[in-house]
PDB file of C-alpha atoms in Angstrom:
ATOM      1  CA  MET F   1      20.942  30.282  68.614  1.00 46.00           C
ATOM      2  CA  ARG F   2      21.133  28.471  65.289  1.00 56.00           C
ATOM      3  CA  PHE F   3      23.614  29.799  62.766  1.00 61.00           C
ATOM      4  CA  SER F   4      22.645  29.632  59.123  1.00 75.00           C
ATOM      5  CA  ILE F   5      25.069  30.091  56.258  1.00 79.00           C
ATOM      6  CA  LEU F   6      22.615  31.958  54.020  1.00 77.00           C
ATOM      7  CA  PRO F   7      22.386  35.180  56.116  1.00 81.00           C
ATOM      8  CA  ALA F   8      26.169  35.196  56.479  1.00 81.00           C
ATOM      9  CA  PHE F   9      26.515  34.752  52.707  1.00 79.00           C
ATOM     10  CA  ILE F  10      24.058  37.569  52.028  1.00 82.00           C
ATOM     11  CA  LEU F  11      25.931  39.887  54.383  1.00 85.00           C
ATOM     12  CA  LEU F  12      29.400  38.990  53.103  1.00 88.00           C
ATOM     13  CA  LEU F  13      28.600  38.944  49.371  1.00 86.00           C
ATOM     14  CA  PRO F  14      28.555  42.750  48.932  1.00 89.00           C
ATOM     15  CA  LEU F  15      31.872  43.028  50.760  1.00 91.00           C
ATOM     16  CA  ALA F  16      33.392  40.345  48.544  1.00 92.00           C
ATOM     17  CA  GLU F  17      32.009  42.074  45.436  1.00 92.00           C
ATOM     18  CA  ILE F  18      33.556  45.391  46.518  1.00 92.00           C
ATOM     19  CA  ALA F  19      36.879  43.643  47.102  1.00 93.00           C
ATOM     20  CA  GLY F  20      36.590  42.115  43.641  1.00 93.00           C
ATOM     21  CA  PHE F  21      36.021  45.549  42.118  1.00 92.00           C
ATOM     22  CA  VAL F  22      39.122  46.877  43.884  1.00 94.00           C
ATOM     23  CA  VAL F  23      41.331  43.967  42.785  1.00 94.00           C
ATOM     24  CA  VAL F  24      40.129  43.977  39.165  1.00 93.00           C
ATOM     25  CA  GLY F  25      40.178  47.784  39.031  1.00 93.00           C
ATOM     26  CA  ARG F  26      43.810  47.890  40.145  1.00 95.00           C
ATOM     27  CA  ALA F  27      44.798  45.199  37.637  1.00 95.00           C
ATOM     28  CA  LEU F  28      42.862  46.432  34.584  1.00 93.00           C
ATOM     29  CA  GLY F  29      42.009  50.050  35.249  1.00 93.00           C
ATOM     30  CA  LEU F  30      38.707  51.811  35.757  1.00 93.00           C
ATOM     31  CA  ALA F  31      37.506  51.917  32.137  1.00 94.00           C
ATOM     32  CA  LEU F  32      38.071  48.216  31.453  1.00 95.00           C
ATOM     33  CA  THR F  33      36.550  47.244  34.813  1.00 94.00           C
ATOM     34  CA  LEU F  34      33.385  49.223  34.066  1.00 93.00           C
ATOM     35  CA  ALA F  35      33.310  47.758  30.544  1.00 95.00           C
ATOM     36  CA  LEU F  36      33.447  44.217  31.993  1.00 94.00           C
ATOM     37  CA  VAL F  37      30.609  44.998  34.414  1.00 93.00           C
ATOM     38  CA  MET F  38      28.481  46.390  31.575  1.00 95.00           C
ATOM     39  CA  LEU F  39      29.351  43.416  29.345  1.00 96.00           C
ATOM     40  CA  SER F  40      28.247  40.953  32.020  1.00 95.00           C
ATOM     41  CA  PHE F  41      25.015  42.927  32.509  1.00 95.00           C
ATOM     42  CA  VAL F  42      24.252  42.815  28.773  1.00 95.00           C
ATOM     43  CA  ALA F  43      25.093  39.087  28.622  1.00 94.00           C
ATOM     44  CA  GLY F  44      22.796  38.447  31.581  1.00 92.00           C
ATOM     45  CA  MET F  45      19.956  40.391  29.984  1.00 92.00           C
ATOM     46  CA  MET F  46      20.356  38.519  26.703  1.00 90.00           C
ATOM     47  CA  LEU F  47      20.409  35.161  28.481  1.00 89.00           C
ATOM     48  CA  LEU F  48      17.368  36.076  30.562  1.00 87.00           C
ATOM     49  CA  ARG F  49      15.502  37.276  27.490  1.00 84.00           C
ATOM     50  CA  ARG F  50      16.329  34.050  25.633  1.00 80.00           C
ATOM     51  CA  GLN F  51      15.143  31.856  28.485  1.00 76.00           C
ATOM     52  CA  GLY F  52      12.271  34.134  29.367  1.00 67.00           C
ATOM     53  CA  ILE F  53       9.923  33.845  32.285  1.00 67.00           C
ATOM     54  CA  GLY F  54       8.287  30.840  30.598  1.00 70.00           C
ATOM     55  CA  ILE F  55      10.563  28.392  32.399  1.00 72.00           C
ATOM     56  CA  LEU F  56       9.352  29.641  35.784  1.00 67.00           C
ATOM     57  CA  ARG F  57       5.747  29.264  34.647  1.00 73.00           C
ATOM     58  CA  ARG F  58       6.414  25.714  33.428  1.00 73.00           C
ATOM     59  CA  MET F  59       8.017  24.766  36.758  1.00 68.00           C
ATOM     60  CA  SER F  60       5.086  26.238  38.662  1.00 70.00           C
ATOM     61  CA  SER F  61       2.608  24.400  36.445  1.00 73.00           C
ATOM     62  CA  GLU F  62       4.368  21.079  36.981  1.00 69.00           C
ATOM     63  CA  GLY F  63       4.406  21.694  40.721  1.00 66.00           C
ATOM     64  CA  ARG F  64       0.654  22.310  40.750  1.00 70.00           C
ATOM     65  CA  ASN F  65       0.149  19.092  38.805  1.00 70.00           C
ATOM     66  CA  GLY F  66       2.012  17.129  41.468  1.00 62.00           C
ATOM     67  CA  LEU F  67       5.087  16.587  39.349  1.00 62.00           C
ATOM     68  CA  MET F  68       8.632  17.190  40.411  1.00 59.00           C
ATOM     69  CA  PRO F  69      10.359  19.582  38.042  1.00 59.00           C
ATOM     70  CA  GLY F  70      12.422  17.249  35.922  1.00 63.00           C
ATOM     71  CA  ARG F  71      15.956  17.324  34.748  1.00 62.00           C
ATOM     72  CA  GLU F  72      14.854  18.812  31.421  1.00 65.00           C
ATOM     73  CA  LEU F  73      13.720  21.922  33.325  1.00 69.00           C
ATOM     74  CA  LEU F  74      16.939  22.170  35.298  1.00 72.00           C
ATOM     75  CA  ARG F  75      19.054  23.520  32.451  1.00 76.00           C
ATOM     76  CA  PRO F  76      16.790  26.485  31.595  1.00 80.00           C
ATOM     77  CA  ALA F  77      16.141  27.178  35.285  1.00 78.00           C
ATOM     78  CA  MET F  78      19.859  27.236  36.008  1.00 83.00           C
ATOM     79  CA  ASN F  79      20.323  29.524  32.991  1.00 85.00           C
ATOM     80  CA  VAL F  80      17.783  31.934  34.487  1.00 86.00           C
ATOM     81  CA  ILE F  81      19.658  31.890  37.805  1.00 87.00           C
ATOM     82  CA  ALA F  82      22.958  32.446  35.968  1.00 90.00           C
ATOM     83  CA  ALA F  83      21.408  35.333  34.016  1.00 92.00           C
ATOM     84  CA  LEU F  84      20.223  36.989  37.222  1.00 91.00           C
ATOM     85  CA  LEU F  85      23.696  36.572  38.724  1.00 92.00           C
ATOM     86  CA  LEU F  86      25.263  38.129  35.621  1.00 93.00           C
ATOM     87  CA  ILE F  87      22.927  41.119  35.912  1.00 94.00           C
ATOM     88  CA  ILE F  88      24.083  41.772  39.495  1.00 91.00           C
ATOM     89  CA  PRO F  89      27.145  44.030  39.288  1.00 91.00           C
ATOM     90  CA  GLY F  90      30.215  42.253  40.594  1.00 91.00           C
ATOM     91  CA  PHE F  91      32.801  39.714  39.630  1.00 93.00           C
ATOM     92  CA  LEU F  92      32.075  37.090  42.278  1.00 92.00           C
ATOM     93  CA  SER F  93      28.456  36.772  41.159  1.00 92.00           C
ATOM     94  CA  ASP F  94      29.686  36.585  37.543  1.00 93.00           C
ATOM     95  CA  LEU F  95      32.068  33.774  38.480  1.00 93.00           C
ATOM     96  CA  ILE F  96      29.237  31.852  40.169  1.00 91.00           C
ATOM     97  CA  ALA F  97      27.065  32.414  37.071  1.00 93.00           C
ATOM     98  CA  ILE F  98      29.783  31.060  34.779  1.00 93.00           C
ATOM     99  CA  LEU F  99      30.134  27.998  37.010  1.00 92.00           C
ATOM    100  CA  ILE F 100      26.377  27.416  36.843  1.00 89.00           C
ATOM    101  CA  LEU F 101      26.530  27.462  33.044  1.00 89.00           C
ATOM    102  CA  ILE F 102      29.071  24.587  32.957  1.00 91.00           C
ATOM    103  CA  PRO F 103      27.202  21.273  32.339  1.00 86.00           C
ATOM    104  CA  PRO F 104      29.181  19.105  34.857  1.00 89.00           C
ATOM    105  CA  VAL F 105      28.485  21.660  37.594  1.00 87.00           C
ATOM    106  CA  ARG F 106      24.810  21.680  36.603  1.00 82.00           C
ATOM    107  CA  ASP F 107      24.729  17.853  36.814  1.00 82.00           C
ATOM    108  CA  PHE F 108      26.324  17.972  40.253  1.00 85.00           C
ATOM    109  CA  VAL F 109      23.695  20.466  41.419  1.00 78.00           C
ATOM    110  CA  TRP F 110      20.931  18.218  40.017  1.00 77.00           C
ATOM    111  CA  ARG F 111      22.234  15.222  41.962  1.00 80.00           C
ATOM    112  CA  ALA F 112      22.412  17.299  45.143  1.00 80.00           C
ATOM    113  CA  ILE F 113      18.918  18.762  44.706  1.00 75.00           C
ATOM    114  CA  ALA F 114      17.090  15.629  43.481  1.00 72.00           C
ATOM    115  CA  ARG F 115      17.787  13.772  46.734  1.00 72.00           C
ATOM    116  CA  ARG F 116      16.104  16.511  48.759  1.00 70.00           C
ATOM    117  CA  PHE F 117      12.828  16.587  46.819  1.00 64.00           C
ATOM    118  CA  VAL F 118       9.897  14.777  48.376  1.00 60.00           C
ATOM    119  CA  VAL F 119       6.891  14.472  46.116  1.00 55.00           C
ATOM    120  CA  VAL F 120       3.517  13.713  47.674  1.00 55.00           C
ATOM    121  CA  ASN F 121       1.350  11.809  45.239  1.00 51.00           C
ATOM    122  CA  ALA F 122      -2.428  11.917  44.923  1.00 47.00           C
ATOM    123  CA  LYS F 123      -2.832   8.359  46.170  1.00 47.00           C
ATOM    124  CA  GLY F 124      -1.473   9.219  49.630  1.00 48.00           C
ATOM    125  CA  GLY F 125       1.971   8.593  50.945  1.00 47.00           C
ATOM    126  CA  TYR F 126       5.200  10.063  49.761  1.00 46.00           C
ATOM    127  CA  SER F 127       8.436   9.003  48.215  1.00 47.00           C
ATOM    128  CA  PRO F 128      11.728  10.810  47.718  1.00 49.00           C
ATOM    129  CA  GLY F 129      13.171  11.542  44.311  1.00 48.00           C
ATOM    130  CA  PRO F 130      11.662  11.834  40.848  1.00 48.00           C
ATOM    131  CA  GLN F 131       8.121  10.558  40.389  1.00 46.00           C
ATOM    132  CA  PRO F 132       6.130   9.421  37.382  1.00 44.00           C
ATOM    133  CA  ASP F 133       3.574  11.824  35.939  1.00 43.00           C
ATOM    134  CA  VAL F 134       0.368  12.228  37.938  1.00 46.00           C
ATOM    135  CA  ARG F 135      -2.121  13.625  35.416  1.00 44.00           C
ATOM    136  CA  ASP F 136      -5.368  13.164  37.365  1.00 47.00           C
ATOM    137  CA  ARG F 137      -5.034  16.433  39.323  1.00 56.00           C
ATOM    138  CA  ASN F 138      -6.650  19.711  38.430  1.00 60.00           C
ATOM    139  CA  PRO F 139      -3.789  22.014  37.305  1.00 62.00           C
ATOM    140  CA  ASN F 140      -5.615  25.144  38.514  1.00 66.00           C
ATOM    141  CA  SER F 141      -6.360  23.821  41.981  1.00 66.00           C
ATOM    142  CA  LYS F 142      -5.045  25.816  44.922  1.00 68.00           C
ATOM    143  CA  VAL F 143      -6.069  23.183  47.460  1.00 69.00           C
ATOM    144  CA  VAL F 144      -3.511  21.691  49.812  1.00 69.00           C
ATOM    145  CA  ASP F 145      -4.754  18.391  51.186  1.00 69.00           C
ATOM    146  CA  LEU F 146      -3.613  17.750  54.766  1.00 69.00           C
ATOM    147  CA  ASP F 147      -4.274  14.725  56.907  1.00 71.00           C
ATOM    148  CA  GLU F 148      -5.159  14.918  60.608  1.00 70.00           C
ATOM    149  CA  GLU F 149      -1.561  14.241  61.624  1.00 71.00           C
ATOM    150  CA  ASP F 150      -0.260  16.909  59.227  1.00 69.00           C
ATOM    151  CA  TYR F 151      -2.210  19.708  60.877  1.00 68.00           C
ATOM    152  CA  HIS F 152      -4.106  20.097  64.088  1.00 63.00           C
ATOM    153  CA  ARG F 153      -5.037  23.075  66.190  1.00 68.00           C
ATOM    154  CA  GLU F 154      -5.087  23.287  69.916  1.00 72.00           C
ATOM    155  CA  PRO F 155      -7.247  26.271  70.964  1.00 68.00           C
ATOM    156  CA  LYS F 156      -5.870  28.487  73.700  1.00 72.00           C
ATOM    157  CA  PRO F 157      -8.576  29.431  76.192  1.00 72.00           C
ATOM    158  CA  ASN F 158      -7.106  32.874  77.002  1.00 75.00           C
ATOM    159  CA  SER F 159      -6.473  33.902  73.407  1.00 70.00           C
ATOM    160  CA  PRO F 160      -8.341  37.020  72.273  1.00 70.00           C
ATOM    161  CA  TRP F 161      -8.718  35.332  68.859  1.00 68.00           C
ATOM    162  CA  SER F 162     -10.637  32.333  70.157  1.00 62.00           C
ATOM    163  CA  GLY F 163     -13.944  34.210  70.016  1.00 60.00           C
ATOM    164  CA  ARG F 164     -14.883  33.396  73.597  1.00 55.00           C
ATOM    165  CA  HIS F 165     -14.019  36.832  74.942  1.00 49.00           C
ATOM    166  CA  LEU F 166     -15.877  38.872  72.342  1.00 51.00           C
ATOM    167  CA  GLY F 167     -19.125  39.117  74.296  1.00 51.00           C
ATOM    168  CA  ASP F 168     -17.499  39.777  77.685  1.00 49.00           C
TER     169      ASP F 168
END
């Protein structure tokens, strides 16, 4: 069985957040701890409102046009992620959000992510990394073009979905 770090992170994050509340609550007291949680929530809401949902729409639009979201979209997208992390109550998520807002950390994340992008261009073929603009696609198209080797179907003769057993 394959172990993935994401489910473990999702399961352990609430426990780490509770531990953070206990540690900070003992050090600062209940009132100041709750004030810090509310302050981070308000900061997250203000940051999210400033960035707005427009950045997600712009990224989606560029993806439909066959463009890789560029570095100029990374900063607002990371700000949206940081805002969402600030809204989540807890000090560990706030610490991660603050790290995301630091420009050298953001640049490191860009370098790590940019290598993993593979952009398929309209002319066929693919190449890793950032691509030049491809403006000849329809931005409202919901068509995914697959070649024969990308997708093929092998019908199963005993499958009830094959349509052969409907008249039996």
